[in-house]
Amino acid sequence: VAGERHYGEELVQLGVADRCVDDAEVLTTTRMLAARFAGFDPESTQALKRSLRRAHQNEDFVELVARVKASSR
């Protein structure tokens, strides 16, 4: 956030990540998430990516993540 590097549990605490896994689980978890994302509607995914890019240019990333999470409820 703001040009700083963050890892693991800290990203979960910031709300940027929803979980932190052990090194041995990274590849399995990544594949599971990739399969899930592959099933998303392409137009919706592109619209979300555009919104994230636009918002990232205009506001604090932590605030952006909180807003995205709130809108998905």
mmCIF file of N, CA and C in Angstrom:
data_model
loop_
_atom_site.group_PDB
_atom_site.id
_atom_site.type_symbol
_atom_site.label_atom_id
_atom_site.label_comp_id
_atom_site.label_asym_id
_atom_site.label_seq_id
_atom_site.Cartn_x
_atom_site.Cartn_y
_atom_site.Cartn_z
ATOM 1 N N VAL A 1 0.857 -1.162 0.000
ATOM 2 C CA VAL A 1 0.000 0.000 0.000
ATOM 3 C C VAL A 1 0.907 1.229 0.000
ATOM 4 N N ALA A 2 0.624 2.184 -0.804
ATOM 5 C CA ALA A 2 1.396 3.429 -0.895
ATOM 6 C C ALA A 2 2.865 3.166 -1.194
ATOM 7 N N GLY A 3 3.134 2.194 -2.052
ATOM 8 C CA GLY A 3 4.497 1.915 -2.460
ATOM 9 C C GLY A 3 5.283 1.032 -1.509
ATOM 10 N N GLU A 4 4.679 0.622 -0.400
ATOM 11 C CA GLU A 4 5.360 -0.241 0.561
ATOM 12 C C GLU A 4 5.077 -1.696 0.228
ATOM 13 N N ARG A 5 5.999 -2.575 0.592
ATOM 14 C CA ARG A 5 5.798 -4.004 0.382
ATOM 15 C C ARG A 5 5.148 -4.614 1.619
ATOM 16 N N HIS A 6 4.143 -5.469 1.376
ATOM 17 C CA HIS A 6 3.444 -6.155 2.456
ATOM 18 C C HIS A 6 3.344 -7.622 2.086
ATOM 19 N N TYR A 7 3.368 -8.486 3.098
ATOM 20 C CA TYR A 7 3.358 -9.921 2.852
ATOM 21 C C TYR A 7 2.387 -10.634 3.794
ATOM 22 N N GLY A 8 1.968 -11.822 3.373
ATOM 23 C CA GLY A 8 1.248 -12.765 4.218
ATOM 24 C C GLY A 8 0.110 -12.208 5.036
ATOM 25 N N GLU A 9 0.192 -12.477 6.336
ATOM 26 C CA GLU A 9 -0.889 -12.091 7.245
ATOM 27 C C GLU A 9 -1.159 -10.596 7.234
ATOM 28 N N GLU A 10 -0.134 -9.810 6.968
ATOM 29 C CA GLU A 10 -0.327 -8.361 6.924
ATOM 30 C C GLU A 10 -1.292 -7.977 5.803
ATOM 31 N N LEU A 11 -1.210 -8.650 4.655
ATOM 32 C CA LEU A 11 -2.145 -8.383 3.557
ATOM 33 C C LEU A 11 -3.566 -8.778 3.936
ATOM 34 N N VAL A 12 -3.702 -9.841 4.710
ATOM 35 C CA VAL A 12 -5.025 -10.244 5.199
ATOM 36 C C VAL A 12 -5.560 -9.164 6.131
ATOM 37 N N GLN A 13 -4.734 -8.681 7.038
ATOM 38 C CA GLN A 13 -5.149 -7.630 7.979
ATOM 39 C C GLN A 13 -5.538 -6.347 7.259
ATOM 40 N N LEU A 14 -4.851 -6.031 6.168
ATOM 41 C CA LEU A 14 -5.178 -4.830 5.393
ATOM 42 C C LEU A 14 -6.436 -5.001 4.555
ATOM 43 N N GLY A 15 -6.881 -6.251 4.403
ATOM 44 C CA GLY A 15 -8.068 -6.514 3.597
ATOM 45 C C GLY A 15 -7.765 -6.694 2.124
ATOM 46 N N VAL A 16 -6.497 -6.762 1.763
ATOM 47 C CA VAL A 16 -6.101 -6.941 0.365
ATOM 48 C C VAL A 16 -6.201 -8.411 -0.022
ATOM 49 N N ALA A 17 -5.893 -9.297 0.925
ATOM 50 C CA ALA A 17 -5.975 -10.743 0.697
ATOM 51 C C ALA A 17 -7.017 -11.319 1.640
ATOM 52 N N ASP A 18 -7.635 -12.410 1.233
ATOM 53 C CA ASP A 18 -8.621 -13.026 2.121
ATOM 54 C C ASP A 18 -8.061 -14.217 2.883
ATOM 55 N N ARG A 19 -6.821 -14.609 2.557
ATOM 56 C CA ARG A 19 -6.178 -15.701 3.287
ATOM 57 C C ARG A 19 -4.677 -15.680 3.057
ATOM 58 N N CYS A 20 -3.995 -16.350 3.948
ATOM 59 C CA CYS A 20 -2.554 -16.530 3.858
ATOM 60 C C CYS A 20 -2.312 -18.029 4.015
ATOM 61 N N VAL A 21 -1.552 -18.617 3.102
ATOM 62 C CA VAL A 21 -1.309 -20.055 3.163
ATOM 63 C C VAL A 21 0.180 -20.325 3.337
ATOM 64 N N ASP A 22 0.487 -21.511 3.842
ATOM 65 C CA ASP A 22 1.884 -21.932 3.979
ATOM 66 C C ASP A 22 2.502 -22.059 2.595
ATOM 67 N N ASP A 23 3.829 -21.948 2.541
ATOM 68 C CA ASP A 23 4.545 -22.053 1.271
ATOM 69 C C ASP A 23 4.172 -23.322 0.514
ATOM 70 N N ALA A 24 4.001 -24.417 1.224
ATOM 71 C CA ALA A 24 3.693 -25.699 0.583
ATOM 72 C C ALA A 24 2.320 -25.707 -0.072
ATOM 73 N N GLU A 25 1.442 -24.777 0.323
ATOM 74 C CA GLU A 25 0.081 -24.726 -0.213
ATOM 75 C C GLU A 25 -0.110 -23.689 -1.312
ATOM 76 N N VAL A 26 0.914 -22.883 -1.591
ATOM 77 C CA VAL A 26 0.756 -21.765 -2.526
ATOM 78 C C VAL A 26 0.340 -22.231 -3.918
ATOM 79 N N LEU A 27 1.018 -23.209 -4.480
ATOM 80 C CA LEU A 27 0.714 -23.646 -5.847
ATOM 81 C C LEU A 27 -0.690 -24.240 -5.943
ATOM 82 N N THR A 28 -1.066 -25.073 -4.987
ATOM 83 C CA THR A 28 -2.405 -25.677 -4.991
ATOM 84 C C THR A 28 -3.482 -24.603 -4.866
ATOM 85 N N THR A 29 -3.268 -23.661 -3.961
ATOM 86 C CA THR A 29 -4.240 -22.585 -3.754
ATOM 87 C C THR A 29 -4.332 -21.693 -4.990
ATOM 88 N N THR A 30 -3.200 -21.394 -5.605
ATOM 89 C CA THR A 30 -3.175 -20.571 -6.817
ATOM 90 C C THR A 30 -3.944 -21.240 -7.943
ATOM 91 N N ARG A 31 -3.740 -22.519 -8.109
ATOM 92 C CA ARG A 31 -4.465 -23.252 -9.163
ATOM 93 C C ARG A 31 -5.963 -23.261 -8.902
ATOM 94 N N MET A 32 -6.348 -23.431 -7.643
ATOM 95 C CA MET A 32 -7.766 -23.432 -7.293
ATOM 96 C C MET A 32 -8.392 -22.070 -7.612
ATOM 97 N N LEU A 33 -7.702 -20.991 -7.227
ATOM 98 C CA LEU A 33 -8.222 -19.655 -7.503
ATOM 99 C C LEU A 33 -8.264 -19.360 -9.004
ATOM 100 N N ALA A 34 -7.242 -19.795 -9.738
ATOM 101 C CA ALA A 34 -7.220 -19.578 -11.191
ATOM 102 C C ALA A 34 -8.384 -20.283 -11.861
ATOM 103 N N ALA A 35 -8.680 -21.495 -11.418
ATOM 104 C CA ALA A 35 -9.821 -22.232 -11.991
ATOM 105 C C ALA A 35 -11.123 -21.495 -11.692
ATOM 106 N N ARG A 36 -11.224 -20.952 -10.497
ATOM 107 C CA ARG A 36 -12.433 -20.203 -10.125
ATOM 108 C C ARG A 36 -12.567 -18.942 -10.970
ATOM 109 N N PHE A 37 -11.467 -18.192 -11.115
ATOM 110 C CA PHE A 37 -11.503 -16.965 -11.903
ATOM 111 C C PHE A 37 -11.791 -17.248 -13.369
ATOM 112 N N ALA A 38 -11.310 -18.352 -13.874
ATOM 113 C CA ALA A 38 -11.537 -18.707 -15.282
ATOM 114 C C ALA A 38 -13.022 -18.871 -15.584
ATOM 115 N N GLY A 39 -13.808 -19.160 -14.574
ATOM 116 C CA GLY A 39 -15.245 -19.323 -14.764
ATOM 117 C C GLY A 39 -16.034 -18.026 -14.708
ATOM 118 N N PHE A 40 -15.363 -16.914 -14.400
ATOM 119 C CA PHE A 40 -16.059 -15.634 -14.316
ATOM 120 C C PHE A 40 -16.430 -15.125 -15.705
ATOM 121 N N ASP A 41 -17.487 -14.355 -15.777
ATOM 122 C CA ASP A 41 -17.912 -13.728 -17.022
ATOM 123 C C ASP A 41 -16.833 -12.740 -17.469
ATOM 124 N N PRO A 42 -16.316 -12.890 -18.699
ATOM 125 C CA PRO A 42 -15.221 -12.017 -19.168
ATOM 126 C C PRO A 42 -15.553 -10.525 -19.153
ATOM 127 N N GLU A 43 -16.769 -10.169 -19.526
ATOM 128 C CA GLU A 43 -17.131 -8.750 -19.545
ATOM 129 C C GLU A 43 -17.154 -8.164 -18.137
ATOM 130 N N SER A 44 -17.680 -8.925 -17.195
ATOM 131 C CA SER A 44 -17.714 -8.454 -15.801
ATOM 132 C C SER A 44 -16.306 -8.329 -15.247
ATOM 133 N N THR A 45 -15.452 -9.283 -15.586
ATOM 134 C CA THR A 45 -14.068 -9.248 -15.121
ATOM 135 C C THR A 45 -13.351 -8.026 -15.669
ATOM 136 N N GLN A 46 -13.526 -7.728 -16.938
ATOM 137 C CA GLN A 46 -12.893 -6.546 -17.541
ATOM 138 C C GLN A 46 -13.416 -5.265 -16.907
ATOM 139 N N ALA A 47 -14.723 -5.209 -16.637
ATOM 140 C CA ALA A 47 -15.301 -4.018 -16.008
ATOM 141 C C ALA A 47 -14.736 -3.827 -14.601
ATOM 142 N N LEU A 48 -14.578 -4.910 -13.862
ATOM 143 C CA LEU A 48 -14.005 -4.830 -12.528
ATOM 144 C C LEU A 48 -12.558 -4.347 -12.589
ATOM 145 N N LYS A 49 -11.788 -4.905 -13.520
ATOM 146 C CA LYS A 49 -10.385 -4.497 -13.659
ATOM 147 C C LYS A 49 -10.275 -3.010 -14.007
ATOM 148 N N ARG A 50 -11.133 -2.528 -14.907
ATOM 149 C CA ARG A 50 -11.120 -1.098 -15.257
ATOM 150 C C ARG A 50 -11.444 -0.243 -14.032
ATOM 151 N N SER A 51 -12.449 -0.676 -13.272
ATOM 152 C CA SER A 51 -12.846 0.070 -12.074
ATOM 153 C C SER A 51 -11.731 0.107 -11.041
ATOM 154 N N LEU A 52 -11.057 -1.019 -10.864
ATOM 155 C CA LEU A 52 -9.954 -1.070 -9.907
ATOM 156 C C LEU A 52 -8.809 -0.161 -10.324
ATOM 157 N N ARG A 53 -8.479 -0.190 -11.615
ATOM 158 C CA ARG A 53 -7.403 0.685 -12.105
ATOM 159 C C ARG A 53 -7.751 2.164 -11.912
ATOM 160 N N ARG A 54 -8.980 2.509 -12.279
ATOM 161 C CA ARG A 54 -9.426 3.901 -12.177
ATOM 162 C C ARG A 54 -9.444 4.343 -10.708
ATOM 163 N N ALA A 55 -9.984 3.517 -9.848
ATOM 164 C CA ALA A 55 -10.064 3.864 -8.434
ATOM 165 C C ALA A 55 -8.676 3.939 -7.808
ATOM 166 N N HIS A 56 -7.790 3.044 -8.218
ATOM 167 C CA HIS A 56 -6.436 3.038 -7.661
ATOM 168 C C HIS A 56 -5.721 4.342 -7.978
ATOM 169 N N GLN A 57 -6.027 4.942 -9.091
ATOM 170 C CA GLN A 57 -5.391 6.204 -9.467
ATOM 171 C C GLN A 57 -5.931 7.376 -8.641
ATOM 172 N N ASN A 58 -7.111 7.191 -8.057
ATOM 173 C CA ASN A 58 -7.780 8.315 -7.409
ATOM 174 C C ASN A 58 -7.944 8.226 -5.903
ATOM 175 N N GLU A 59 -7.575 7.107 -5.283
ATOM 176 C CA GLU A 59 -7.793 7.010 -3.847
ATOM 177 C C GLU A 59 -6.838 6.013 -3.206
ATOM 178 N N ASP A 60 -6.831 5.998 -1.907
ATOM 179 C CA ASP A 60 -6.016 5.077 -1.129
ATOM 180 C C ASP A 60 -6.462 3.643 -1.396
ATOM 181 N N PHE A 61 -5.514 2.735 -1.604
ATOM 182 C CA PHE A 61 -5.840 1.359 -1.974
ATOM 183 C C PHE A 61 -6.616 0.635 -0.887
ATOM 184 N N VAL A 62 -6.317 0.879 0.372
ATOM 185 C CA VAL A 62 -7.048 0.226 1.462
ATOM 186 C C VAL A 62 -8.520 0.632 1.411
ATOM 187 N N GLU A 63 -8.769 1.912 1.151
ATOM 188 C CA GLU A 63 -10.144 2.399 1.025
ATOM 189 C C GLU A 63 -10.829 1.738 -0.175
ATOM 190 N N LEU A 64 -10.096 1.592 -1.263
ATOM 191 C CA LEU A 64 -10.624 0.949 -2.461
ATOM 192 C C LEU A 64 -11.031 -0.491 -2.168
ATOM 193 N N VAL A 65 -10.173 -1.241 -1.505
ATOM 194 C CA VAL A 65 -10.476 -2.637 -1.194
ATOM 195 C C VAL A 65 -11.709 -2.717 -0.307
ATOM 196 N N ALA A 66 -11.808 -1.853 0.683
ATOM 197 C CA ALA A 66 -12.978 -1.847 1.568
ATOM 198 C C ALA A 66 -14.255 -1.567 0.782
ATOM 199 N N ARG A 67 -14.186 -0.645 -0.165
ATOM 200 C CA ARG A 67 -15.360 -0.314 -0.973
ATOM 201 C C ARG A 67 -15.767 -1.486 -1.864
ATOM 202 N N VAL A 68 -14.781 -2.153 -2.466
ATOM 203 C CA VAL A 68 -15.078 -3.306 -3.329
ATOM 204 C C VAL A 68 -15.699 -4.434 -2.517
ATOM 205 N N LYS A 69 -15.140 -4.701 -1.332
ATOM 206 C CA LYS A 69 -15.697 -5.746 -0.468
ATOM 207 C C LYS A 69 -17.119 -5.421 -0.068
ATOM 208 N N ALA A 70 -17.372 -4.166 0.280
ATOM 209 C CA ALA A 70 -18.717 -3.757 0.701
ATOM 210 C C ALA A 70 -19.720 -3.893 -0.435
ATOM 211 N N SER A 71 -19.294 -3.612 -1.647
ATOM 212 C CA SER A 71 -20.218 -3.698 -2.787
ATOM 213 C C SER A 71 -20.523 -5.127 -3.189
ATOM 214 N N SER A 72 -19.695 -6.078 -2.758
ATOM 215 C CA SER A 72 -19.927 -7.468 -3.151
ATOM 216 C C SER A 72 -20.816 -8.213 -2.166
ATOM 217 N N ARG A 73 -21.235 -7.542 -1.108
ATOM 218 C CA ARG A 73 -22.090 -8.188 -0.098
ATOM 219 C C ARG A 73 -23.518 -8.176 -0.483
#
